[in-house]
Amino acid sequence: MSKGRIFSGVQPSGRLTLGNYLGAIRNFVRLQDDYECIYCVVDMHAITVWQDPAELRHTTREVAAAYLASGIDPAKSIIFNQSQVGAHAELAWIFNCVARMGWLNRMTQFKEKAGKNRENAAVGLFVYPNLMAADILVYKATHVPVGEDQKQHLELCRDIAQKFNHDYGQEFFPVTEPLIFGAATRVMSLRDGTSKMSKSDPSDNSRINITDDSDTIARKIRKAKTDPEPLPETVKDLEGRPEADNLLGIWAALSDITKEEAVAAFAGGQFSGFKQELADLAVARMAPIADEMRHLMDAPDHVDSVLADGAARADAIARPILDEVKDMVGFLRG
Ligand code: AMP
Ligand code: TRP
């Protein structure tokens, strides 16, 4: 018995990082047996900041390849890219007319991404969360696995669902639950434990890319910032030690144990020995995924056919839901 329907997405806006893997993609894989899962490559979200067209085609395939290489099975789950299913954009327009300016003005990610020059940000960047709500609700998805940074957007999705239901007088959309789990829901930069590991950080040493080779992974971990103290004895002692906290969180997530267990395993140890073990573990877990991605990218026809098949299956779910919405709103259809 399925516990519900899952939707989640990753933007093809650069190289995927260990943060995307541990915070999102790995969890996607684990949910496949219990839920009906729809995993999207959100190319329409990506163009809210400039993307070179050839590069966008490449990274769209690369995110799909990462899904497949990580273990998402297209026989069980739907994998597709957003722009192939028109229902997302259609529902997003309706949500542009449901969500309030004040709600979107509170979104911290917009403020971060638009920076100081807000007047020059694309309008799409501002209404980005409405499209995200449409992605989820056009399938009436009940659960959304994401990293911690997406929490606020999911709260907005719930607000939109509730306002739509209220305005049109019907309990139509579900109030979606976020699924944020694992020991690394917010993986931090290797150069600064107080900022998020991100595709867009100018320093490549700040992150582990999902496609990094073994030597690069090991070098980046060896160079990762730490502090002068030995490793802590308890999780509480991690307070004020963001780099130690982050590296132990990564260790825990990669070995599938809790942070408490990871802290206990290295209590009082030196960073040098721990880093060596962490590098070996990261290589053991990540290198096979990178290898499989390279293999898939060598023959992208297979990836493209997975996306086309997924888009047709996604469309078949979304279309009837969108038709009902159109009727509720008062749009005539032939
Ligand atoms: P994005 O790369 O912004 O499209 O993010 C795709 C997914 O990866 C979302 O669920 C994010 O919450 C998650 N994610 C991105 N960066 C991190 C990170 N540093 N730690 C944990 N999860 C992350
Ligand atoms: N905004 C998400 C991110 O940057 C990506 C995304 C788009 C998404 N649509 C979604 C995630 C729907 C979950 C559900 O990480």
GROMACS .gro file of C-alpha atoms and ligand atoms in nm:
model
  372
    1MET     CA    1   0.000   0.000   0.000
    2SER     CA    2   0.134   0.341  -0.099
    3LYS     CA    3   0.157   0.590   0.187
    4GLY     CA    4   0.085   0.877  -0.051
    5ARG     CA    5   0.227   1.059  -0.346
    6ILE     CA    6   0.570   1.222  -0.344
    7PHE     CA    7   0.692   1.504  -0.562
    8SER     CA    8   1.034   1.665  -0.552
    9GLY     CA    9   1.266   1.851  -0.784
   10VAL     CA   10   1.625   1.957  -0.835
   11GLN     CA   11   1.735   2.251  -1.048
   12PRO     CA   12   1.970   2.191  -1.340
   13SER     CA   13   2.163   2.506  -1.262
   14GLY     CA   14   2.517   2.382  -1.219
   15ARG     CA   15   2.693   2.081  -1.083
   16LEU     CA   16   2.520   1.879  -0.817
   17THR     CA   17   2.688   1.873  -0.478
   18LEU     CA   18   2.714   1.635  -0.189
   19GLY     CA   19   2.450   1.859  -0.027
   20ASN     CA   20   2.201   1.780  -0.303
   21TYR     CA   21   2.282   1.413  -0.267
   22LEU     CA   22   2.261   1.380   0.112
   23GLY     CA   23   1.984   1.637   0.163
   24ALA     CA   24   1.762   1.528  -0.125
   25ILE     CA   25   1.847   1.267  -0.389
   26ARG     CA   26   1.948   0.992  -0.151
   27ASN     CA   27   1.622   1.033   0.034
   28PHE     CA   28   1.433   1.020  -0.296
   29VAL     CA   29   1.576   0.673  -0.355
   30ARG     CA   30   1.466   0.547  -0.015
   31LEU     CA   31   1.107   0.659  -0.052
   32GLN     CA   32   1.045   0.471  -0.376
   33ASP     CA   33   0.909   0.154  -0.222
   34ASP     CA   34   0.660   0.317   0.012
   35TYR     CA   35   0.522   0.601  -0.199
   36GLU     CA   36   0.423   0.675  -0.555
   37CYS     CA   37   0.715   0.901  -0.651
   38ILE     CA   38   0.751   1.176  -0.910
   39TYR     CA   39   1.100   1.325  -0.944
   40CYS     CA   40   1.147   1.628  -1.163
   41VAL     CA   41   1.438   1.816  -1.313
   42VAL     CA   42   1.307   2.169  -1.272
   43ASP     CA   43   1.447   2.343  -1.579
   44MET     CA   44   1.184   2.619  -1.561
   45HIS     CA   45   1.305   2.710  -1.214
   46ALA     CA   46   1.664   2.712  -1.336
   47ILE     CA   47   1.603   2.993  -1.588
   48THR     CA   48   1.497   3.233  -1.311
   49VAL     CA   49   1.868   3.314  -1.330
   50TRP     CA   50   2.049   3.317  -1.664
   51GLN     CA   51   2.139   2.975  -1.809
   52ASP     CA   52   2.331   2.921  -2.127
   53PRO     CA   53   2.101   2.706  -2.349
   54ALA     CA   54   2.359   2.440  -2.440
   55GLU     CA   55   2.470   2.422  -2.079
   56LEU     CA   56   2.108   2.390  -1.963
   57ARG     CA   57   2.049   2.093  -2.195
   58HIS     CA   58   2.364   1.933  -2.057
   59THR     CA   59   2.285   1.989  -1.689
   60THR     CA   60   1.924   1.877  -1.734
   61ARG     CA   61   2.053   1.542  -1.861
   62GLU     CA   62   2.313   1.539  -1.587
   63VAL     CA   63   2.058   1.577  -1.306
   64ALA     CA   64   1.851   1.300  -1.465
   65ALA     CA   65   2.166   1.087  -1.487
   66ALA     CA   66   2.234   1.158  -1.119
   67TYR     CA   67   1.883   1.040  -1.031
   68LEU     CA   68   1.936   0.717  -1.223
   69ALA     CA   69   2.292   0.661  -1.101
   70SER     CA   70   2.185   0.714  -0.739
   71GLY     CA   71   1.925   0.440  -0.769
   72ILE     CA   72   1.597   0.601  -0.870
   73ASP     CA   73   1.432   0.335  -1.079
   74PRO     CA   74   1.224   0.467  -1.371
   75ALA     CA   75   1.015   0.151  -1.358
   76LYS     CA   76   0.899   0.250  -1.009
   77SER     CA   77   0.924   0.628  -1.012
   78ILE     CA   78   0.849   0.895  -1.268
   79ILE     CA   79   1.153   1.096  -1.380
   80PHE     CA   80   1.104   1.390  -1.617
   81ASN     CA   81   1.195   1.751  -1.684
   82GLN     CA   82   0.943   2.015  -1.587
   83SER     CA   83   0.917   2.205  -1.916
   84GLN     CA   84   0.785   1.894  -2.094
   85VAL     CA   85   0.464   1.900  -1.889
   86GLY     CA   86   0.273   2.219  -1.961
   87ALA     CA   87   0.036   2.175  -1.667
   88HIS     CA   88   0.304   2.312  -1.428
   89ALA     CA   89   0.311   2.651  -1.600
   90GLU     CA   90  -0.067   2.663  -1.633
   91LEU     CA   91  -0.130   2.601  -1.266
   92ALA     CA   92   0.154   2.838  -1.172
   93TRP     CA   93  -0.034   3.120  -1.346
   94ILE     CA   94  -0.344   3.051  -1.141
   95PHE     CA   95  -0.129   3.045  -0.826
   96ASN     CA   96   0.021   3.381  -0.927
   97CYS     CA   97  -0.333   3.505  -0.874
   98VAL     CA   98  -0.381   3.323  -0.541
   99ALA     CA   99  -0.053   3.402  -0.360
  100ARG     CA  100  -0.019   3.750  -0.213
  101MET     CA  101   0.272   3.991  -0.268
  102GLY     CA  102   0.325   4.003   0.107
  103TRP     CA  103   0.378   3.626   0.125
  104LEU     CA  104   0.643   3.631  -0.145
  105ASN     CA  105   0.811   3.937   0.002
  106ARG     CA  106   0.895   3.727   0.305
  107MET     CA  107   1.085   3.459   0.111
  108THR     CA  108   1.445   3.460   0.229
  109GLN     CA  109   1.576   3.273  -0.076
  110PHE     CA  110   1.455   3.551  -0.306
  111LYS     CA  111   1.633   3.808  -0.092
  112GLU     CA  112   1.954   3.603  -0.101
  113LYS     CA  113   1.942   3.532  -0.473
  114ALA     CA  114   1.833   3.880  -0.583
  115GLY     CA  115   2.097   4.040  -0.362
  116LYS     CA  116   2.128   4.416  -0.351
  117ASN     CA  117   2.010   4.470  -0.705
  118ARG     CA  118   1.649   4.364  -0.657
  119GLU     CA  119   1.515   4.594  -0.929
  120ASN     CA  120   1.716   4.395  -1.181
  121ALA     CA  121   1.606   4.046  -1.072
  122ALA     CA  122   1.387   3.850  -1.313
  123VAL     CA  123   1.018   3.861  -1.221
  124GLY     CA  124   1.030   3.480  -1.239
  125LEU     CA  125   1.272   3.471  -0.948
  126PHE     CA  126   1.014   3.650  -0.734
  127VAL     CA  127   0.726   3.416  -0.825
  128TYR     CA  128   0.950   3.107  -0.817
  129PRO     CA  129   0.774   2.966  -0.507
  130ASN     CA  130   0.437   2.981  -0.686
  131LEU     CA  131   0.574   2.759  -0.962
  132MET     CA  132   0.713   2.527  -0.696
  133ALA     CA  133   0.367   2.505  -0.534
  134ALA     CA  134   0.220   2.429  -0.877
  135ASP     CA  135   0.479   2.152  -0.932
  136ILE     CA  136   0.364   1.982  -0.616
  137LEU     CA  137  -0.008   2.046  -0.624
  138VAL     CA  138  -0.067   1.970  -0.991
  139TYR     CA  139  -0.017   1.608  -0.878
  140LYS     CA  140  -0.190   1.661  -0.542
  141ALA     CA  141   0.134   1.534  -0.388
  142THR     CA  142   0.104   1.465  -0.016
  143HIS     CA  143   0.474   1.459   0.077
  144VAL     CA  144   0.779   1.648  -0.045
  145PRO     CA  145   1.134   1.536   0.045
  146VAL     CA  146   1.377   1.829   0.046
  147GLY     CA  147   1.676   1.974   0.229
  148GLU     CA  148   1.619   2.218   0.509
  149ASP     CA  149   1.659   2.528   0.291
  150GLN     CA  150   1.326   2.455   0.118
  151LYS     CA  151   1.115   2.461   0.434
  152GLN     CA  152   0.988   2.814   0.386
  153HIS     CA  153   0.886   2.745   0.026
  154LEU     CA  154   0.687   2.444   0.140
  155GLU     CA  155   0.508   2.654   0.400
  156LEU     CA  156   0.409   2.888   0.118
  157CYS     CA  157   0.282   2.588  -0.079
  158ARG     CA  158   0.058   2.498   0.214
  159ASP     CA  159  -0.069   2.857   0.234
  160ILE     CA  160  -0.150   2.855  -0.136
  161ALA     CA  161  -0.334   2.522  -0.109
  162GLN     CA  162  -0.536   2.648   0.185
  163LYS     CA  163  -0.624   2.981   0.027
  164PHE     CA  164  -0.724   2.813  -0.301
  165ASN     CA  165  -0.941   2.562  -0.113
  166HIS     CA  166  -1.099   2.843   0.086
  167ASP     CA  167  -1.155   3.079  -0.210
  168TYR     CA  168  -1.316   2.811  -0.426
  169GLY     CA  169  -1.503   2.648  -0.138
  170GLN     CA  170  -1.372   2.293  -0.173
  171GLU     CA  171  -1.111   2.080   0.007
  172PHE     CA  172  -0.936   2.022  -0.323
  173PHE     CA  173  -0.561   2.041  -0.268
  174PRO     CA  174  -0.387   1.846   0.009
  175VAL     CA  175  -0.188   2.033   0.270
  176THR     CA  176   0.151   1.891   0.177
  177GLU     CA  177   0.398   1.763   0.437
  178PRO     CA  178   0.771   1.824   0.401
  179LEU     CA  179   0.997   1.522   0.457
  180ILE     CA  180   1.330   1.646   0.589
  181PHE     CA  181   1.535   1.357   0.725
  182GLY     CA  182   1.881   1.206   0.759
  183ALA     CA  183   2.190   1.326   0.943
  184ALA     CA  184   2.273   1.591   0.681
  185THR     CA  185   1.965   1.798   0.597
  186ARG     CA  186   2.185   2.106   0.562
  187VAL     CA  187   2.537   2.029   0.442
  188MET     CA  188   2.767   2.326   0.493
  189SER     CA  189   3.059   2.462   0.291
  190LEU     CA  190   3.394   2.288   0.348
  191ARG     CA  191   3.559   2.632   0.370
  192ASP     CA  192   3.309   2.791   0.609
  193GLY     CA  193   3.085   2.590   0.841
  194THR     CA  194   2.835   2.874   0.867
  195SER     CA  195   2.737   2.891   0.499
  196LYS     CA  196   2.550   2.631   0.297
  197MET     CA  197   2.735   2.404   0.054
  198SER     CA  198   2.613   2.537  -0.278
  199LYS     CA  199   2.651   2.489  -0.653
  200SER     CA  200   2.696   2.861  -0.689
  201ASP     CA  201   2.979   2.920  -0.437
  202PRO     CA  202   3.270   3.072  -0.632
  203SER     CA  203   3.519   2.841  -0.456
  204ASP     CA  204   3.517   2.485  -0.591
  205ASN     CA  205   3.699   2.375  -0.274
  206SER     CA  206   3.389   2.469  -0.074
  207ARG     CA  207   3.196   2.172  -0.208
  208ILE     CA  208   3.218   1.814  -0.321
  209ASN     CA  209   3.062   1.783  -0.663
  210ILE     CA  210   2.878   1.463  -0.736
  211THR     CA  211   3.106   1.420  -1.041
  212ASP     CA  212   3.438   1.481  -0.861
  213ASP     CA  213   3.694   1.203  -0.902
  214SER     CA  214   3.842   1.019  -0.605
  215ASP     CA  215   4.158   1.230  -0.581
  216THR     CA  216   3.961   1.552  -0.587
  217ILE     CA  217   3.722   1.433  -0.316
  218ALA     CA  218   4.013   1.327  -0.094
  219ARG     CA  219   4.201   1.654  -0.150
  220LYS     CA  220   3.897   1.870  -0.072
  221ILE     CA  221   3.831   1.681   0.252
  222ARG     CA  222   4.197   1.704   0.355
  223LYS     CA  223   4.186   2.079   0.299
  224ALA     CA  224   3.848   2.129   0.469
  225LYS     CA  225   3.846   2.394   0.739
  226THR     CA  226   3.853   2.267   1.099
  227ASP     CA  227   3.932   2.412   1.440
  228PRO     CA  228   4.231   2.347   1.667
  229GLU     CA  229   4.048   2.132   1.927
  230PRO     CA  230   4.028   1.751   1.918
  231LEU     CA  231   3.695   1.603   1.811
  232PRO     CA  232   3.423   1.646   2.074
  233GLU     CA  233   3.300   1.388   2.323
  234THR     CA  234   2.929   1.475   2.293
  235VAL     CA  235   2.691   1.628   2.039
  236LYS     CA  236   2.635   1.916   2.277
  237ASP     CA  237   3.007   1.999   2.256
  238LEU     CA  238   2.961   2.061   1.883
  239GLU     CA  239   2.795   2.390   1.966
  240GLY     CA  240   3.004   2.677   1.835
  241ARG     CA  241   3.211   2.434   1.623
  242PRO     CA  242   3.031   2.448   1.287
  243GLU     CA  243   3.307   2.278   1.085
  244ALA     CA  244   3.335   1.980   1.320
  245ASP     CA  245   2.957   1.960   1.329
  246ASN     CA  246   2.937   1.959   0.950
  247LEU     CA  247   3.207   1.696   0.891
  248LEU     CA  248   3.063   1.465   1.155
  249GLY     CA  249   2.717   1.513   1.002
  250ILE     CA  250   2.854   1.414   0.661
  251TRP     CA  251   3.022   1.111   0.815
  252ALA     CA  252   2.699   1.009   0.987
  253ALA     CA  253   2.490   1.051   0.672
  254LEU     CA  254   2.735   0.859   0.454
  255SER     CA  255   2.755   0.574   0.703
  256ASP     CA  256   2.384   0.575   0.778
  257ILE     CA  257   2.416   0.634   1.149
  258THR     CA  258   2.304   0.917   1.372
  259LYS     CA  259   2.524   1.214   1.455
  260GLU     CA  260   2.536   1.091   1.816
  261GLU     CA  261   2.686   0.763   1.697
  262ALA     CA  262   2.935   0.944   1.474
  263VAL     CA  263   3.047   1.167   1.760
  264ALA     CA  264   3.090   0.863   1.986
  265ALA     CA  265   3.300   0.684   1.724
  266PHE     CA  266   3.559   0.966   1.700
  267ALA     CA  267   3.532   1.119   2.049
  268GLY     CA  268   3.854   1.294   2.148
  269GLY     CA  269   4.029   1.199   1.821
  270GLN     CA  270   4.235   1.422   1.593
  271PHE     CA  271   4.094   1.575   1.277
  272SER     CA  272   4.374   1.433   1.062
  273GLY     CA  273   4.283   1.069   1.122
  274PHE     CA  274   3.912   1.141   1.100
  275LYS     CA  275   3.954   1.327   0.771
  276GLN     CA  276   4.141   1.033   0.621
  277GLU     CA  277   3.856   0.798   0.713
  278LEU     CA  278   3.597   1.047   0.592
  279ALA     CA  279   3.776   1.083   0.258
  280ASP     CA  280   3.786   0.704   0.212
  281LEU     CA  281   3.418   0.675   0.296
  282ALA     CA  282   3.313   0.962   0.069
  283VAL     CA  283   3.511   0.812  -0.219
  284ALA     CA  284   3.360   0.468  -0.158
  285ARG     CA  285   3.006   0.607  -0.160
  286MET     CA  286   3.032   0.874  -0.429
  287ALA     CA  287   3.275   0.738  -0.690
  288PRO     CA  288   3.041   0.461  -0.814
  289ILE     CA  289   2.767   0.721  -0.867
  290ALA     CA  290   3.003   0.946  -1.064
  291ASP     CA  291   3.115   0.648  -1.274
  292GLU     CA  292   2.761   0.550  -1.357
  293MET     CA  293   2.673   0.912  -1.442
  294ARG     CA  294   2.965   0.927  -1.687
  295HIS     CA  295   2.847   0.605  -1.842
  296LEU     CA  296   2.492   0.742  -1.883
  297MET     CA  297   2.615   1.075  -2.020
  298ASP     CA  298   2.817   0.893  -2.286
  299ALA     CA  299   2.490   0.777  -2.441
  300PRO     CA  300   2.234   1.047  -2.356
  301ASP     CA  301   1.965   0.890  -2.576
  302HIS     CA  302   1.874   0.660  -2.291
  303VAL     CA  303   1.842   0.953  -2.049
  304ASP     CA  304   1.632   1.145  -2.300
  305SER     CA  305   1.397   0.853  -2.346
  306VAL     CA  306   1.355   0.814  -1.969
  307LEU     CA  307   1.261   1.183  -1.950
  308ALA     CA  308   1.016   1.159  -2.241
  309ASP     CA  309   0.848   0.850  -2.098
  310GLY     CA  310   0.834   1.014  -1.753
  311ALA     CA  311   0.683   1.330  -1.900
  312ALA     CA  312   0.402   1.133  -2.063
  313ARG     CA  313   0.325   0.952  -1.736
  314ALA     CA  314   0.341   1.279  -1.538
  315ASP     CA  315   0.112   1.452  -1.786
  316ALA     CA  316  -0.145   1.175  -1.753
  317ILE     CA  317  -0.168   1.242  -1.378
  318ALA     CA  318  -0.155   1.621  -1.396
  319ARG     CA  319  -0.396   1.687  -1.683
  320PRO     CA  320  -0.719   1.569  -1.518
  321ILE     CA  321  -0.629   1.753  -1.195
  322LEU     CA  322  -0.563   2.074  -1.390
  323ASP     CA  323  -0.893   2.029  -1.577
  324GLU     CA  324  -1.080   2.017  -1.248
  325VAL     CA  325  -0.900   2.330  -1.133
  326LYS     CA  326  -1.001   2.509  -1.452
  327ASP     CA  327  -1.363   2.416  -1.393
  328MET     CA  328  -1.346   2.540  -1.035
  329VAL     CA  329  -1.192   2.870  -1.143
  330GLY     CA  330  -1.457   2.920  -1.412
  331PHE     CA  331  -1.250   2.869  -1.725
  332LEU     CA  332  -1.449   2.729  -2.018
  333ARG     CA  333  -1.293   2.432  -2.190
  334GLY     CA  334  -1.407   2.266  -2.510
  335AMP     P1  335   1.869   2.288  -0.565
  335AMP     O1  336   2.010   2.255  -0.599
  335AMP     O2  337   1.855   2.425  -0.505
  335AMP     O3  338   1.773   2.262  -0.676
  335AMP     O4  339   1.828   2.188  -0.449
  335AMP     C1  340   1.780   2.058  -0.473
  335AMP     C2  341   1.757   1.984  -0.343
  335AMP     O5  342   1.881   1.968  -0.272
  335AMP     C3  343   1.663   2.057  -0.247
  335AMP     O6  344   1.581   1.962  -0.181
  335AMP     C4  345   1.756   2.123  -0.149
  335AMP     O7  346   1.698   2.145  -0.023
  335AMP     C5  347   1.868   2.020  -0.141
  335AMP     N1  348   1.995   2.083  -0.104
  335AMP     C6  349   2.065   2.175  -0.175
  335AMP     N2  350   2.177   2.212  -0.111
  335AMP     C7  351   2.179   2.142   0.006
  335AMP     C8  352   2.270   2.135   0.116
  335AMP     N3  353   2.381   2.208   0.120
  335AMP     N4  354   2.239   2.050   0.217
  335AMP     C9  355   2.127   1.975   0.215
  335AMP     N5  356   2.038   1.977   0.115
  335AMP    C10  357   2.062   2.059   0.011
  336TRP     N1  358   1.311   2.501  -0.518
  336TRP     C1  359   1.373   2.373  -0.509
  336TRP     C2  360   1.524   2.393  -0.481
  336TRP     O1  361   1.585   2.483  -0.528
  336TRP     C3  362   1.355   2.290  -0.632
  336TRP     C4  363   1.210   2.262  -0.656
  336TRP     C5  364   1.130   2.313  -0.754
  336TRP     C6  365   1.128   2.173  -0.580
  336TRP     N2  366   1.006   2.262  -0.744
  336TRP     C7  367   1.001   2.178  -0.639
  336TRP     C8  368   1.152   2.094  -0.468
  336TRP     C9  369   0.894   2.105  -0.586
  336TRP    C10  370   1.045   2.022  -0.417
  336TRP    C11  371   0.917   2.026  -0.475
  336TRP     O2  372   1.580   2.314  -0.416
   0.00000   0.00000   0.00000
